PDB file of C-alpha atoms in Angstrom:
ATOM      1  CA  MET A   1      -0.630   0.084  -0.221  1.00  0.00           C
ATOM      2  CA  ALA A   2       1.313   3.605  -1.082  1.00  0.00           C
ATOM      3  CA  GLN A   3       1.420   6.281   1.374  1.00  0.00           C
ATOM      4  CA  SER A   4       1.360   9.669   0.283  1.00  0.00           C
ATOM      5  CA  ILE A   5       4.022  12.575   0.797  1.00  0.00           C
ATOM      6  CA  GLY A   6       1.299  13.894   4.048  1.00  0.00           C
ATOM      7  CA  GLU A   7       1.208  10.495   5.636  1.00  0.00           C
ATOM      8  CA  LEU A   8       4.684   9.616   5.492  1.00  0.00           C
ATOM      9  CA  ASN A   9       5.460  13.148   7.299  1.00  0.00           C
ATOM     10  CA  LYS A  10       3.482  12.362   9.443  1.00  0.00           C
ATOM     11  CA  ILE A  11       4.843   9.215  10.609  1.00  0.00           C
ATOM     12  CA  THR A  12       8.335  10.401  10.412  1.00  0.00           C
ATOM     13  CA  SER A  13       7.581  13.278  12.638  1.00  0.00           C
ATOM     14  CA  ALA A  14       5.750  11.264  15.215  1.00  0.00           C
ATOM     15  CA  VAL A  15       9.666   9.041  15.313  1.00  0.00           C
ATOM     16  CA  ILE A  16      11.396  12.357  15.218  1.00  0.00           C
ATOM     17  CA  GLY A  17       9.369  13.696  18.153  1.00  0.00           C
ATOM     18  CA  ALA A  18       9.315  10.521  20.105  1.00  0.00           C
ATOM     19  CA  ALA A  19      13.365  10.041  19.744  1.00  0.00           C
ATOM     20  CA  ILE A  20      13.418  14.041  21.218  1.00  0.00           C
ATOM     21  CA  GLU A  21      11.535  12.962  24.362  1.00  0.00           C
ATOM     22  CA  VAL A  22      14.731  10.625  24.881  1.00  0.00           C
ATOM     23  CA  HIS A  23      17.094  12.604  23.832  1.00  0.00           C
ATOM     24  CA  ARG A  24      15.751  14.827  26.633  1.00  0.00           C
ATOM     25  CA  GLN A  25      14.679  12.581  29.045  1.00  0.00           C
ATOM     26  CA  LEU A  26      18.496  10.950  28.711  1.00  0.00           C
ATOM     27  CA  GLY A  27      20.667  13.571  27.849  1.00  0.00           C
ATOM     28  CA  PRO A  28      23.806  12.708  25.342  1.00  0.00           C
ATOM     29  CA  GLY A  29      26.524  10.491  26.480  1.00  0.00           C
ATOM     30  CA  LEU A  30      24.570   6.955  27.026  1.00  0.00           C
ATOM     31  CA  LEU A  31      25.470   3.559  25.226  1.00  0.00           C
ATOM     32  CA  GLU A  32      23.453   3.665  21.618  1.00  0.00           C
ATOM     33  CA  SER A  33      21.624   0.536  22.814  1.00  0.00           C
ATOM     34  CA  SER A  34      20.103   2.352  25.873  1.00  0.00           C
ATOM     35  CA  TYR A  35      18.719   4.790  23.292  1.00  0.00           C
ATOM     36  CA  ARG A  36      17.396   2.285  20.870  1.00  0.00           C
ATOM     37  CA  GLU A  37      15.624  -0.007  24.593  1.00  0.00           C
ATOM     38  CA  CYS A  38      14.292   3.693  25.800  1.00  0.00           C
ATOM     39  CA  LEU A  39      13.208   4.885  21.660  1.00  0.00           C
ATOM     40  CA  CYS A  40      11.135   1.866  22.164  1.00  0.00           C
ATOM     41  CA  ARG A  41       9.399   2.133  25.025  1.00  0.00           C
ATOM     42  CA  GLU A  42       8.763   5.509  23.752  1.00  0.00           C
ATOM     43  CA  LEU A  43       7.548   3.753  20.358  1.00  0.00           C
ATOM     44  CA  LEU A  44       5.116   1.906  22.090  1.00  0.00           C
ATOM     45  CA  LEU A  45       3.634   5.077  24.587  1.00  0.00           C
ATOM     46  CA  ARG A  46       2.589   6.075  22.034  1.00  0.00           C
ATOM     47  CA  SER A  47       1.339   3.588  19.835  1.00  0.00           C
ATOM     48  CA  ILE A  48       3.501   3.800  16.967  1.00  0.00           C
ATOM     49  CA  PRO A  49       4.119   0.993  15.219  1.00  0.00           C
ATOM     50  CA  PHE A  50       7.405  -0.138  14.635  1.00  0.00           C
ATOM     51  CA  GLU A  51       9.536  -3.802  14.720  1.00  0.00           C
ATOM     52  CA  LYS A  52      13.265  -4.269  16.600  1.00  0.00           C
ATOM     53  CA  GLU A  53      16.382  -4.981  14.747  1.00  0.00           C
ATOM     54  CA  LYS A  54      14.391  -5.327  11.236  1.00  0.00           C
ATOM     55  CA  PRO A  55      16.621  -6.776   8.568  1.00  0.00           C
ATOM     56  CA  LEU A  56      17.307  -4.907   5.358  1.00  0.00           C
ATOM     57  CA  PRO A  57      18.221  -7.021   2.392  1.00  0.00           C
ATOM     58  CA  ILE A  58      20.868  -5.549   0.182  1.00  0.00           C
ATOM     59  CA  GLU A  59      21.623  -6.127  -3.285  1.00  0.00           C
ATOM     60  CA  TYR A  60      25.416  -6.127  -4.699  1.00  0.00           C
ATOM     61  CA  LYS A  61      26.874  -6.396  -8.084  1.00  0.00           C
ATOM     62  CA  GLY A  62      23.683  -8.160  -8.819  1.00  0.00           C
ATOM     63  CA  MET A  63      23.891 -11.169  -5.950  1.00  0.00           C
ATOM     64  CA  HIS A  64      20.497 -10.661  -2.982  1.00  0.00           C
ATOM     65  CA  LEU A  65      22.213 -10.613  -0.027  1.00  0.00           C
ATOM     66  CA  GLY A  66      19.657 -11.554   3.409  1.00  0.00           C
ATOM     67  CA  CYS A  67      20.342  -9.503   5.589  1.00  0.00           C
ATOM     68  CA  GLY A  68      22.993  -7.106   4.725  1.00  0.00           C
ATOM     69  CA  TYR A  69      21.877  -4.603   7.609  1.00  0.00           C
ATOM     70  CA  ARG A  70      19.562  -4.705  10.872  1.00  0.00           C
ATOM     71  CA  MET A  71      17.889  -1.461  11.697  1.00  0.00           C
ATOM     72  CA  ASP A  72      17.055   0.034  15.030  1.00  0.00           C
ATOM     73  CA  CYS A  73      13.553   0.388  14.971  1.00  0.00           C
ATOM     74  CA  TRP A  74      11.545   0.920  11.928  1.00  0.00           C
ATOM     75  CA  SER A  75       8.293   2.013  11.700  1.00  0.00           C
ATOM     76  CA  GLN A  76       6.947   0.356   7.674  1.00  0.00           C
ATOM     77  CA  ASP A  77       7.514  -2.243   5.565  1.00  0.00           C
ATOM     78  CA  PRO A  78      10.397  -1.715   3.864  1.00  0.00           C
ATOM     79  CA  SER A  79       9.173  -3.715   0.673  1.00  0.00           C
ATOM     80  CA  GLU A  80       7.120  -0.051   0.267  1.00  0.00           C
ATOM     81  CA  LEU A  81      10.245   1.745   0.260  1.00  0.00           C
ATOM     82  CA  ASN A  82      12.214  -0.688  -2.582  1.00  0.00           C
ATOM     83  CA  ALA A  83       9.343  -0.425  -4.767  1.00  0.00           C
ATOM     84  CA  ASN A  84       9.495   3.640  -4.263  1.00  0.00           C
ATOM     85  CA  ARG A  85      13.164   3.617  -3.767  1.00  0.00           C
ATOM     86  CA  SER A  86      13.404   5.655  -7.349  1.00  0.00           C
ATOM     87  CA  LYS A  87      10.992   8.808  -5.837  1.00  0.00           C
ATOM     88  CA  PRO A  88      13.738  11.104  -4.077  1.00  0.00           C
ATOM     89  CA  TYR A  89      11.735  11.164  -0.858  1.00  0.00           C
ATOM     90  CA  THR A  90      11.930   7.974   0.051  1.00  0.00           C
ATOM     91  CA  GLN A  91      15.335   8.019  -1.224  1.00  0.00           C
ATOM     92  CA  PHE A  92      15.789  10.663   1.852  1.00  0.00           C
ATOM     93  CA  MET A  93      13.807   8.357   3.951  1.00  0.00           C
ATOM     94  CA  MET A  94      16.050   5.407   3.510  1.00  0.00           C
ATOM     95  CA  LEU A  95      19.363   7.345   4.293  1.00  0.00           C
ATOM     96  CA  ASN A  96      18.099   8.564   7.336  1.00  0.00           C
ATOM     97  CA  CYS A  97      16.695   5.929   9.263  1.00  0.00           C
TER      98      CYS A  97
END
């Protein structure tokens, strides 16, 4: 199911808001794992659906790698992004996930 730019902006804003709240509560200087766990908790508290440690398949020189990367938290279906990869805003989201 394709989403409009407005819908993607709404989701992005909600996730960024959750990340800012975690940083406000914890401050700087902790290990990434601490921020990741707290972000997952904040996403749950805000009823933002997500998956933890989501694999992102990578293609390299025509060869499909099953799990080239694991995303800490993911709130959308990666197949939607792969289908829309040619759109500039989708490329931006992939780089900033």
